[in-house]
mmCIF file of C-alpha atoms and ligand atoms in Angstrom:
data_model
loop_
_atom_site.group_PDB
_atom_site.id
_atom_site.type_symbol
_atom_site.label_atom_id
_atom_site.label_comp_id
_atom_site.label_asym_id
_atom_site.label_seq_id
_atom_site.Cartn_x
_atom_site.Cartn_y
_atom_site.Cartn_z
ATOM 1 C CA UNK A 1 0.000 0.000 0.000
ATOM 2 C CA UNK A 2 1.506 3.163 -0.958
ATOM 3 C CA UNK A 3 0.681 5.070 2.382
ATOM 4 C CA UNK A 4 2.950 2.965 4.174
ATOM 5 C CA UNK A 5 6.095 3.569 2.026
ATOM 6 C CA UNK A 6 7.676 5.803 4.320
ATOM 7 C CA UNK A 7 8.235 2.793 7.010
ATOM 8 C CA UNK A 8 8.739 0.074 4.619
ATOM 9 C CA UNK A 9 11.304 1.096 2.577
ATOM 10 C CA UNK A 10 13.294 0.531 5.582
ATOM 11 C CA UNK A 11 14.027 -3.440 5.843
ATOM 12 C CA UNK A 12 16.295 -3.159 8.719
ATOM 13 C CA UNK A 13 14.470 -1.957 12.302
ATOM 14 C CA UNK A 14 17.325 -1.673 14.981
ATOM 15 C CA UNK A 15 15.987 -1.879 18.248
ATOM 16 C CA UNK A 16 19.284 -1.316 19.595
ATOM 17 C CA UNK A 17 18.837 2.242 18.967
ATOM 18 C CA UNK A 18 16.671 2.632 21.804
ATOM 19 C CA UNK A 19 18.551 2.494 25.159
ATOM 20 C CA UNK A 20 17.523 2.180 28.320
ATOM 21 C CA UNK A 21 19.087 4.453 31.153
ATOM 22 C CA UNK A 22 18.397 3.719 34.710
ATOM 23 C CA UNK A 23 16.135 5.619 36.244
ATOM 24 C CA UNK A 24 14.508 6.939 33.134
ATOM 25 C CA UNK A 25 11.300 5.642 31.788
ATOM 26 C CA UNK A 26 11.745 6.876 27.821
ATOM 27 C CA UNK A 27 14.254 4.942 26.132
ATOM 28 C CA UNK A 28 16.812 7.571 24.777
ATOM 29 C CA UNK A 29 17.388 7.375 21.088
ATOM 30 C CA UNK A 30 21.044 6.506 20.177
ATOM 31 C CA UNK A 31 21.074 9.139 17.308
ATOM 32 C CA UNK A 32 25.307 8.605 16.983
ATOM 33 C CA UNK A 33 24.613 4.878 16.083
ATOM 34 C CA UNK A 34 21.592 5.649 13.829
ATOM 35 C CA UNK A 35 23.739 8.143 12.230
ATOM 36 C CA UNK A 36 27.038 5.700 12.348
ATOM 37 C CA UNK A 37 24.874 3.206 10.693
ATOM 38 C CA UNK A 38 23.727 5.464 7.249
ATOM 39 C CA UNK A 39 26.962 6.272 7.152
ATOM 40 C CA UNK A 40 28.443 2.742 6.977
ATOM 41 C CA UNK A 41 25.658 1.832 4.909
ATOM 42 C CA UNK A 42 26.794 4.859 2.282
ATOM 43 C CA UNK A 43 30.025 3.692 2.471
ATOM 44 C CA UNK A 44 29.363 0.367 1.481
ATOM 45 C CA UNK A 45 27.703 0.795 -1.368
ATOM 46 C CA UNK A 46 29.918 3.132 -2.435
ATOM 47 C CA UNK A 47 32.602 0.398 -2.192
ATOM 48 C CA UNK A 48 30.451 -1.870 -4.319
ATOM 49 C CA UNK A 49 29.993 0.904 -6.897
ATOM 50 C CA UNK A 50 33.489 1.628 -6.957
ATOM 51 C CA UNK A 51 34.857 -2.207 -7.629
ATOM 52 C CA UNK A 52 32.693 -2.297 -9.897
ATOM 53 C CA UNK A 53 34.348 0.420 -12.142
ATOM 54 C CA UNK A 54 32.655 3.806 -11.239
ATOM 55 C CA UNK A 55 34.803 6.159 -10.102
ATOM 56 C CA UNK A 56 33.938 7.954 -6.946
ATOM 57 C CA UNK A 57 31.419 10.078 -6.064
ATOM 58 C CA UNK A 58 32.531 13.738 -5.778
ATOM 59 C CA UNK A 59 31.083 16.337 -3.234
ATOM 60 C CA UNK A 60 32.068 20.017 -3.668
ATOM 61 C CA UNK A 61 31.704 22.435 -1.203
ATOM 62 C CA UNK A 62 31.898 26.369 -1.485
ATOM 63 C CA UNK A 63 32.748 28.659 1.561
ATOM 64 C CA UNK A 64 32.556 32.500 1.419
ATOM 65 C CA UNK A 65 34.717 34.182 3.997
ATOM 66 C CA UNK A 66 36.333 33.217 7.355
ATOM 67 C CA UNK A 67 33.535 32.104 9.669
ATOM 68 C CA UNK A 68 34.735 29.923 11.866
ATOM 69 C CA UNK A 69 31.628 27.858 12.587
ATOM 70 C CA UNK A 70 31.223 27.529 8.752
ATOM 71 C CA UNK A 71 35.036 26.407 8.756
ATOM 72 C CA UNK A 72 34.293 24.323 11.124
ATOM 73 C CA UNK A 73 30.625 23.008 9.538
ATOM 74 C CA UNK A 74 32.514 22.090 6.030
ATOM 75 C CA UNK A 75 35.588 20.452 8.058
ATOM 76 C CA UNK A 76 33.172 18.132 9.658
ATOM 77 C CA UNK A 77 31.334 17.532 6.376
ATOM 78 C CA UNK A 78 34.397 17.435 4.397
ATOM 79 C CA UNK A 79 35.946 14.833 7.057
ATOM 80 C CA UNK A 80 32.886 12.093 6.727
ATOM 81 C CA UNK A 81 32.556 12.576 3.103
ATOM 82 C CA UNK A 82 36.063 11.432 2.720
ATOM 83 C CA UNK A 83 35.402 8.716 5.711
ATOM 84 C CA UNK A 84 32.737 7.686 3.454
ATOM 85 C CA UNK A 85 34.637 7.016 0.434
ATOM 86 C CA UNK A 86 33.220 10.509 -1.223
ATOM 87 C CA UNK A 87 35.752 12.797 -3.225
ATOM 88 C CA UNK A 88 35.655 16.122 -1.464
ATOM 89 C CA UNK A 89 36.853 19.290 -2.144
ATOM 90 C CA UNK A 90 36.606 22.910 -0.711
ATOM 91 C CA UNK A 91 36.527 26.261 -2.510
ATOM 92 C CA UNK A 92 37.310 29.212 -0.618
ATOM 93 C CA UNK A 93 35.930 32.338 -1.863
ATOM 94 C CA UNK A 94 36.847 36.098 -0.382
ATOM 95 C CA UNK A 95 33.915 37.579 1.871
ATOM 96 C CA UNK A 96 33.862 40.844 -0.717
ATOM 97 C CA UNK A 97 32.908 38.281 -4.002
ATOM 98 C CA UNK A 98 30.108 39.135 -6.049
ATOM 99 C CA UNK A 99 26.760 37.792 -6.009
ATOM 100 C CA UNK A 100 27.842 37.531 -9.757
ATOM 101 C CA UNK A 101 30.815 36.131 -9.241
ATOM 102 C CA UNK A 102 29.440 33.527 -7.060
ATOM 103 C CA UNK A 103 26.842 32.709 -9.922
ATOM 104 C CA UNK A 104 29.301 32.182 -12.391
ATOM 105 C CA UNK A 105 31.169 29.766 -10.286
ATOM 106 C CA UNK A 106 28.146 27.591 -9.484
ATOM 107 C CA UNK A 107 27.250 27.434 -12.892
ATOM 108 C CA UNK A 108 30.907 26.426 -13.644
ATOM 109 C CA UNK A 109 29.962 23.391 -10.670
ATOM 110 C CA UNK A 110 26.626 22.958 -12.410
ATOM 111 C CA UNK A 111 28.486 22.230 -15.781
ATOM 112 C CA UNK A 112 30.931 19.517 -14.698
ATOM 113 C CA UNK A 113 30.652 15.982 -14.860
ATOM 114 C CA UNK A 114 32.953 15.580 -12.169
ATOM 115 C CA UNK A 115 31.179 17.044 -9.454
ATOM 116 C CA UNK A 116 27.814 14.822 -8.403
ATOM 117 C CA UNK A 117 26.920 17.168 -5.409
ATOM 118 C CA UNK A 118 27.354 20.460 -4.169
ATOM 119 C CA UNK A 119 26.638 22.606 -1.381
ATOM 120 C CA UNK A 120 27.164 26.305 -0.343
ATOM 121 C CA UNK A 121 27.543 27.307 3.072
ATOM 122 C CA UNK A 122 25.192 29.081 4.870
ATOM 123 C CA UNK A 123 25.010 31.810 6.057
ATOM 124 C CA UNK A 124 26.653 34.323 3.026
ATOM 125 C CA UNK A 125 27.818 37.776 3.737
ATOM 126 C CA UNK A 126 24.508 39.947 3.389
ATOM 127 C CA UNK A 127 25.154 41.315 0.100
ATOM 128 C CA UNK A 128 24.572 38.222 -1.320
ATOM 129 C CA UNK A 129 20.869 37.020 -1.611
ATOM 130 C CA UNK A 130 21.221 33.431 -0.388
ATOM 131 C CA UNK A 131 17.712 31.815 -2.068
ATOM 132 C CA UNK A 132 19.410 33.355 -5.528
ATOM 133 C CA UNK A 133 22.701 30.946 -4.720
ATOM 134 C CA UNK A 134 20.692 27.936 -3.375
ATOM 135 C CA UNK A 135 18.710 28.027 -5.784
ATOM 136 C CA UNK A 136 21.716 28.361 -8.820
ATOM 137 C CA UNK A 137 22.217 25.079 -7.435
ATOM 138 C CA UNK A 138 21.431 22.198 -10.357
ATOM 139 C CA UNK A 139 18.238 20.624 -8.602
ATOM 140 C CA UNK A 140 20.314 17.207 -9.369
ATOM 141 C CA UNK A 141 23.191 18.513 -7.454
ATOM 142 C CA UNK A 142 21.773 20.023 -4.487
ATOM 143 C CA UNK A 143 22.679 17.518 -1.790
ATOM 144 C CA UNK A 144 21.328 20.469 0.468
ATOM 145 C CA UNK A 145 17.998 20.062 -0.795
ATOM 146 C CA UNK A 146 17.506 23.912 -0.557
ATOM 147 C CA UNK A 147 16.868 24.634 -4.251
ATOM 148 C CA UNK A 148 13.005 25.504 -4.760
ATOM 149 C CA UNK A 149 12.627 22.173 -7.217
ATOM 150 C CA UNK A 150 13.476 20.170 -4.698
ATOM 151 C CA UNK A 151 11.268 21.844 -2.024
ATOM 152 C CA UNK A 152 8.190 21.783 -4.542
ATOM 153 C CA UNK A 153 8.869 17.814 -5.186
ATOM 154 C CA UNK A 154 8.885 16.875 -1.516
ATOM 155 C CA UNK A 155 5.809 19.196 -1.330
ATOM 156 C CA UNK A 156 3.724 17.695 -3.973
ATOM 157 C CA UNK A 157 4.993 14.038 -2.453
ATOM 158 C CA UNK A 158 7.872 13.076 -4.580
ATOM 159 C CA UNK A 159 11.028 13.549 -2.760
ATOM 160 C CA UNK A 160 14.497 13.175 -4.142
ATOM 161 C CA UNK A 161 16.861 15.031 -2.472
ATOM 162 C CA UNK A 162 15.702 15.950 0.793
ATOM 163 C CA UNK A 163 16.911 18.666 3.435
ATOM 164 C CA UNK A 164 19.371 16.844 5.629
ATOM 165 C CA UNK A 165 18.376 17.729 9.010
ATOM 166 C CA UNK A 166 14.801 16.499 8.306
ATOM 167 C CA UNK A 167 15.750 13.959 6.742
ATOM 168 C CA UNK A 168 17.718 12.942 9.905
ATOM 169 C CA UNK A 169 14.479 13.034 11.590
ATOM 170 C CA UNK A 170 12.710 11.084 9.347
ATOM 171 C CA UNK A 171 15.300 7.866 9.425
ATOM 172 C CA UNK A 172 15.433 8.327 13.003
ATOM 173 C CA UNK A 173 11.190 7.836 12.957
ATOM 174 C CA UNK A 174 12.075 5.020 10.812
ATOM 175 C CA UNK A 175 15.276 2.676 12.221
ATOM 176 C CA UNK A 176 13.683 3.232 15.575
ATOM 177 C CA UNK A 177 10.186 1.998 14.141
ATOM 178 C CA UNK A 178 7.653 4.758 15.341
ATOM 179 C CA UNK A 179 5.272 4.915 12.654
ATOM 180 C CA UNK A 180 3.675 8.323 12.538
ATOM 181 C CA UNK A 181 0.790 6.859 10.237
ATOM 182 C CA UNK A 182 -2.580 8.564 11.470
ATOM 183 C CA UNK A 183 -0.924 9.643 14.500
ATOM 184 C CA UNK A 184 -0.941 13.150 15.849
ATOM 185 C CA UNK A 185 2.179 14.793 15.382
ATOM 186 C CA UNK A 186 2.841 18.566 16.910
ATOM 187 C CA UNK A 187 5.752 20.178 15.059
ATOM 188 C CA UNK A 188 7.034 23.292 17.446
ATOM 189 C CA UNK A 189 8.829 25.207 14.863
ATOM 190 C CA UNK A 190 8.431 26.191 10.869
ATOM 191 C CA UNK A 191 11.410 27.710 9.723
ATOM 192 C CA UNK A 192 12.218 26.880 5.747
ATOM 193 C CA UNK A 193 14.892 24.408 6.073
ATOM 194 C CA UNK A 194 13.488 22.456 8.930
ATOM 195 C CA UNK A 195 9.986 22.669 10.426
ATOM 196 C CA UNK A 196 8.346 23.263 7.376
ATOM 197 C CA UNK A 197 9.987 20.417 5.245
ATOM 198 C CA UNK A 198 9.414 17.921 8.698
ATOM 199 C CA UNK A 199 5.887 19.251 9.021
ATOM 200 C CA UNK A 200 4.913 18.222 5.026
ATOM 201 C CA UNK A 201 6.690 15.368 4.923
ATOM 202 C CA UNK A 202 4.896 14.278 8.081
ATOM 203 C CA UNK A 203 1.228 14.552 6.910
ATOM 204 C CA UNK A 204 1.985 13.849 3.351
ATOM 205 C CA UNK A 205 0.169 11.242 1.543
ATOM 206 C CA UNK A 206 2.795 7.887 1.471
ATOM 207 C CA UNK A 207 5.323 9.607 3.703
ATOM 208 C CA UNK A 208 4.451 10.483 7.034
ATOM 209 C CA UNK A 209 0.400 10.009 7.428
ATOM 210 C CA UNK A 210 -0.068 11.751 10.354
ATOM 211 C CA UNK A 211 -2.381 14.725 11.528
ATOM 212 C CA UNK A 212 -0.024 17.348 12.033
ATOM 213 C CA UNK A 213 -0.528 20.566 14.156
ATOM 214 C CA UNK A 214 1.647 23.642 13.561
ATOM 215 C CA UNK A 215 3.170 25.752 16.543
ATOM 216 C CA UNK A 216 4.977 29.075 15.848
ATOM 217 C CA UNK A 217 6.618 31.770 17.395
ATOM 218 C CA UNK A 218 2.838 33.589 17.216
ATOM 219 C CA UNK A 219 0.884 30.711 18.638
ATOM 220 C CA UNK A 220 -0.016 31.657 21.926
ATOM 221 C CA UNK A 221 1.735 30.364 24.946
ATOM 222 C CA UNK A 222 -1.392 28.960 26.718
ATOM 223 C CA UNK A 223 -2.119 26.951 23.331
ATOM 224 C CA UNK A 224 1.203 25.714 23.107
ATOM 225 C CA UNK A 225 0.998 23.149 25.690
ATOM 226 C CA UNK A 226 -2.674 22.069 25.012
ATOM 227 C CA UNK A 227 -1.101 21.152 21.080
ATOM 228 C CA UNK A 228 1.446 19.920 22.622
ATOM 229 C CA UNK A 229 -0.196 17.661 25.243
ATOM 230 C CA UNK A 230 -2.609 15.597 22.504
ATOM 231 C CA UNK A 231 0.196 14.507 20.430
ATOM 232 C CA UNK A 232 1.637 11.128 20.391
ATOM 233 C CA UNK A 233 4.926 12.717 18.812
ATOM 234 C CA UNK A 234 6.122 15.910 19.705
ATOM 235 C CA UNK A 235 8.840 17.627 17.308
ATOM 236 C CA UNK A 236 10.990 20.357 18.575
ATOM 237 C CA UNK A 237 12.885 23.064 16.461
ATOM 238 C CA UNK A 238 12.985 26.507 18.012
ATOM 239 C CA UNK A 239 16.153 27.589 19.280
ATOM 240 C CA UNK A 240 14.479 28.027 22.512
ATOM 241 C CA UNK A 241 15.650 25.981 25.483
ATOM 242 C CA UNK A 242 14.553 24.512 28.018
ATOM 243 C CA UNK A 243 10.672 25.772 25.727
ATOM 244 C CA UNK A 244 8.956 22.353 26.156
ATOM 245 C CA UNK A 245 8.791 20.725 29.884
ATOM 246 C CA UNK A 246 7.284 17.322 31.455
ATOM 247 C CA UNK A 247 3.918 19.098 31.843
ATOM 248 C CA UNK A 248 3.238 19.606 28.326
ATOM 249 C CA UNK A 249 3.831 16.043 26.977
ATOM 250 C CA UNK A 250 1.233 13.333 26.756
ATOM 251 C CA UNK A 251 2.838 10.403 28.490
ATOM 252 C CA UNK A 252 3.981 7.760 25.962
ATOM 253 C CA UNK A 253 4.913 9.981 23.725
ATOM 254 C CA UNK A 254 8.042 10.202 21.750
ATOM 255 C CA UNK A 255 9.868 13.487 21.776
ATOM 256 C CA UNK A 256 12.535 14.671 19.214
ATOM 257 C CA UNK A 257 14.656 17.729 19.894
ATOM 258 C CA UNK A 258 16.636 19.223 17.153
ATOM 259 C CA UNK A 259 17.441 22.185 18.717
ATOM 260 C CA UNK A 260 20.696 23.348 19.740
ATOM 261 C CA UNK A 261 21.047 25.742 21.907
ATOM 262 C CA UNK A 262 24.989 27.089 23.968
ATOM 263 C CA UNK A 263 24.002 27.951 27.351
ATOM 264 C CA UNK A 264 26.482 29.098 30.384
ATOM 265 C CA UNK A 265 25.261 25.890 33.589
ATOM 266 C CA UNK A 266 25.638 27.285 36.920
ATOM 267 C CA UNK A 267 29.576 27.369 37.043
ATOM 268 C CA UNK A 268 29.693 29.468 33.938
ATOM 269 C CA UNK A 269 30.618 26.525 31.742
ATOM 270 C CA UNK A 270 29.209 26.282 27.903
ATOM 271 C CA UNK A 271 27.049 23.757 27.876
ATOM 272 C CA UNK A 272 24.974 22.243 24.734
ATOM 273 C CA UNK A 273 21.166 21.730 25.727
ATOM 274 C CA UNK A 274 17.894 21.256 23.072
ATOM 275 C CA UNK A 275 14.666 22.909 23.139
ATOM 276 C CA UNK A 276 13.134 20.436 25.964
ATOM 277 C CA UNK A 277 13.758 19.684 29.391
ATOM 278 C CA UNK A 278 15.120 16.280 29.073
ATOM 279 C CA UNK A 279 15.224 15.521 32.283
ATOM 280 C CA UNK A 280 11.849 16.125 32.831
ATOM 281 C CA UNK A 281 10.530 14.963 29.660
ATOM 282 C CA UNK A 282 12.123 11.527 29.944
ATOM 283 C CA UNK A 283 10.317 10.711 32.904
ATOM 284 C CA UNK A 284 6.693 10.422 31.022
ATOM 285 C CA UNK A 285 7.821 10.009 27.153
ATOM 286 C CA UNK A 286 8.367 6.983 25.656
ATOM 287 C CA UNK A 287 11.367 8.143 23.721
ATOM 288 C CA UNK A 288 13.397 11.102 23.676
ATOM 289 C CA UNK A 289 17.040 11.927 21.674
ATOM 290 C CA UNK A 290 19.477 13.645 23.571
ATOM 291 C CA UNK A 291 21.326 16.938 22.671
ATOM 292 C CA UNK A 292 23.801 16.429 22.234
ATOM 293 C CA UNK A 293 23.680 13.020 20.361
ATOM 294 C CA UNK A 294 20.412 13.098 18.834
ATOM 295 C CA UNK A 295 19.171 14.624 15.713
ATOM 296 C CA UNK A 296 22.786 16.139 15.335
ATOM 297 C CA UNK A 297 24.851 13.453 13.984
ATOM 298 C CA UNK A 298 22.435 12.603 11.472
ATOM 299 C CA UNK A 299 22.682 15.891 9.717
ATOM 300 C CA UNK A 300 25.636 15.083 8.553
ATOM 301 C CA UNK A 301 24.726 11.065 7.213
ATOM 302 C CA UNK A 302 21.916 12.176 5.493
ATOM 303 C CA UNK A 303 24.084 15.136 3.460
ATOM 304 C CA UNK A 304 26.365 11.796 2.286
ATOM 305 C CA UNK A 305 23.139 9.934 1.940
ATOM 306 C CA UNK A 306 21.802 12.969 -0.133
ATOM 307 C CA UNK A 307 25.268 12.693 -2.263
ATOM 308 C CA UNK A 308 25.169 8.987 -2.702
ATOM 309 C CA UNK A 309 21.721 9.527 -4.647
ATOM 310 C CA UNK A 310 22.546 12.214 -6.875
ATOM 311 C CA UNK A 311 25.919 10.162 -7.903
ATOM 312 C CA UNK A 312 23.604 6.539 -8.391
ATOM 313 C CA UNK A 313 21.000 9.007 -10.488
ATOM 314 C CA UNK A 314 23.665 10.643 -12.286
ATOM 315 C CA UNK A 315 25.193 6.832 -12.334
ATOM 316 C CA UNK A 316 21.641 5.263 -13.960
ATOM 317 C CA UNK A 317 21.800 7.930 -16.859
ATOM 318 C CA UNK A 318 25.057 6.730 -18.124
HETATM 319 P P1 LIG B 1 14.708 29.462 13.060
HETATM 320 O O1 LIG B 1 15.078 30.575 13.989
HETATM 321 O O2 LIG B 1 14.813 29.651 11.599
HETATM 322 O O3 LIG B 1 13.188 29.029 13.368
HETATM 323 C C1 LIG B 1 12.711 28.936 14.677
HETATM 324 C C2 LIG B 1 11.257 28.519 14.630
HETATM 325 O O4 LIG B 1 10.780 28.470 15.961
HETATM 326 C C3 LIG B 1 10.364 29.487 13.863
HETATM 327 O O5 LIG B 1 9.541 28.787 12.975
HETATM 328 C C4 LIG B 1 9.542 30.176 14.948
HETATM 329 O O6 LIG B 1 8.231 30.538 14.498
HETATM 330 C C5 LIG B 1 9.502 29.108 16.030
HETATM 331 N N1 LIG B 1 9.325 29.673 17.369
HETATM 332 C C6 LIG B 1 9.981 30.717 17.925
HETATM 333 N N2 LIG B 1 9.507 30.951 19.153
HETATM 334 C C7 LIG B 1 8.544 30.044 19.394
HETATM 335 C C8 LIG B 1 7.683 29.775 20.499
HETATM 336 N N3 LIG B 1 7.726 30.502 21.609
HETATM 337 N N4 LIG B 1 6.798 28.766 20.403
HETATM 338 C C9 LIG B 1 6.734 27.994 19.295
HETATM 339 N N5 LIG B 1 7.531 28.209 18.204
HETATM 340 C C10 LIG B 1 8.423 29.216 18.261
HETATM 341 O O7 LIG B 1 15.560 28.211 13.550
HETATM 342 P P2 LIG B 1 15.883 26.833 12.780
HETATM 343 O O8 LIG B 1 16.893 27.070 11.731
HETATM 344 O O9 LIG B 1 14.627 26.126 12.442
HETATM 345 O O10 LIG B 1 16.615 26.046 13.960
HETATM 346 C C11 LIG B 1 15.899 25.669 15.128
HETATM 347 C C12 LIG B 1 16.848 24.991 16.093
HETATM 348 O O11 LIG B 1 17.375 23.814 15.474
HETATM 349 C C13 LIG B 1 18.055 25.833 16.492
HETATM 350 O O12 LIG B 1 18.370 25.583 17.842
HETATM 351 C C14 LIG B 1 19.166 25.308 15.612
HETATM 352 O O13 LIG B 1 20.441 25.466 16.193
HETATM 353 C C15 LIG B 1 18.795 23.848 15.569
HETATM 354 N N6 LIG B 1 19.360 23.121 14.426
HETATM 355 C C16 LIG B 1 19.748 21.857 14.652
HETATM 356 C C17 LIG B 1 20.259 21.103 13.618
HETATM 357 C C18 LIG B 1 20.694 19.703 13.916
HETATM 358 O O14 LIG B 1 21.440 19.127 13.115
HETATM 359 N N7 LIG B 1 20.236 19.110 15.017
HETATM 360 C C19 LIG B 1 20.391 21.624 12.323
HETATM 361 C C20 LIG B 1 19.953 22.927 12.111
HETATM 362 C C21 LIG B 1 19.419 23.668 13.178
#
């Protein structure tokens, strides 16, 4: 039946990604091994690909200026696509380049046969518009999934390349076997690379099935926690912390925080916390992911996942 194709694409359900802590009743979800797991899985096939006479998949990444979290962002990425058996490399462009100038080398990216995915760092200086850039991106090569093509084929329920943090969610729903089909699902957060992909892929027809209610930075606080309370899943993306507590979760539910949030604990340490109390939370939910260790590390896999599908497409056309 094709409502159910969301969950049974995946042949593989590893309970081991649920783990018990003592003195917790929700079962923390081992997002490090889910995301370990895509990634081994990438790089296998990869392998396969490879003996069998392709040459490698190639990944190119473009970085404007000296941000050190973007540094940092396209080390990280560069690292696992090369972990993965993906050929990476990094252009470095000056923070004073042209929106033009920026065009004409994505086109030059767009144009070679060599390079099976791309991906431009976010954020650009601000005179650059960035949906112009992500949206230069070939549609084939957009491992971000950011380019409007891809956003109107996820939309109108054919996905191909999908946004990678959502994604992450979605194979997380998946390897740890929560079916969202005509569940409720409350999605705290609608921004345009991450609640609002999650939220349409959730109640779309053959994806996620579910009813899906929308919170926002203008729903009222006293409604948040009755849309909150009814829903058997309860997805988190505000940049809030510490924004949904024990009181405003159904119990049994299953709680996923993508949030990230840097906050200074008592002794004036940084410390990395989510959106939810996770404490709290894990003492009535059925399953929670941690921050960090959650949604994080799948970010990440699904970008190489993203990359291994544009190279197999580009692969099939051969
Ligand atoms: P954003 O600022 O673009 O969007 C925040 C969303 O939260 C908006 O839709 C807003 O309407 C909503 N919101 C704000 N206040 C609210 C409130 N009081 N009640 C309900 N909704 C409210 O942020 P984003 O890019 O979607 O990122 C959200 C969080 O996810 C951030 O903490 C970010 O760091 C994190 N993030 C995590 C990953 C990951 O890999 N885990 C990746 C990207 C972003």
């Amino acid at each position: 039946m094709a409502a159910r194709r969301l969950f049974s694409t995946c042949s593989l359900v590893f309970r081991e990604f649920l783990v018990s802590k003592p003195g917790m009743f929700a079962k923390v979800i081992d997002g490090k091994a889910i995301g370990a797991a895509v990634r081994r899985e990438v790089r296998e096939e990869i392998q396969q690909l490879v003996s069998a006479g392709h040459r490698a998949p190639c990944l190119t990444f473009v970085r404007v200026g000296q941000d050190e979290a973007s540094k940092s962002y396209v080390s990280g990425k560069s690292k696992a696509a090369r972990e993965a058996g993906i050929k990476d490399q990094t252009i470095v462009k000056d923070e004073d380049i042209t929106q033009e100038e920026l065009l004409a080398l994505i086109d030059n990216l767009n144009k070679d046969d060599e390079v099976d995915g791309m991906l431009v760092q976010l954020p650009l200086p601000p005179h650059i518009d960035e949906k112009t850039i992500v949206n230069a991106v070939h549609p084939s090569k957009d491992v971000d999934g950011f380019n409007v093509l891809n956003i109107g084929r996820f939309s109108s329920g054919s996905p191909y390349l999908l946004p990678a943090t959502p994604a992450g969610v979605i194979e997380i729903l998946k390897r740890c076997n929560f079916d969202t089909f005509g569940r409720h699902v409350c999605m705290v957060g609608r921004s345009k690379n991450i609640g609002f992909p999650l939220l349409t892929l959730l109640h779309s027809d053959g994806t996620g099935d579910a009813t899906v209610t929308i919170c926002h930075r203008y729903t009222p606080p006293e409604h948040l926690p009755i849309c909150t309370k009814m829903a058997d899943f309860v997805i988190v993306a505000t940049g809030i912390p510490n924004l949904i507590t024990k009181d405003m979760i159904k119990p049994g539910a299953v709680v996923i925080d993508i949030g990230i949030n840097r906050i200074k604990d008592k002794d004036g340490k940084t410390q990395l916390v989510g959106d939810c109390d996770f404490e709290g939370i894990s003492q009535v939910a059925r399953a929670i992911t941690p921050v960090p260790g959650g949604v994080g590390p799948m970010t990440v896999a699904m970008l190489l996942q993203n990359t291994l599908t544009a190279w197999k497409k580009k692969l099939s056309k051969q």
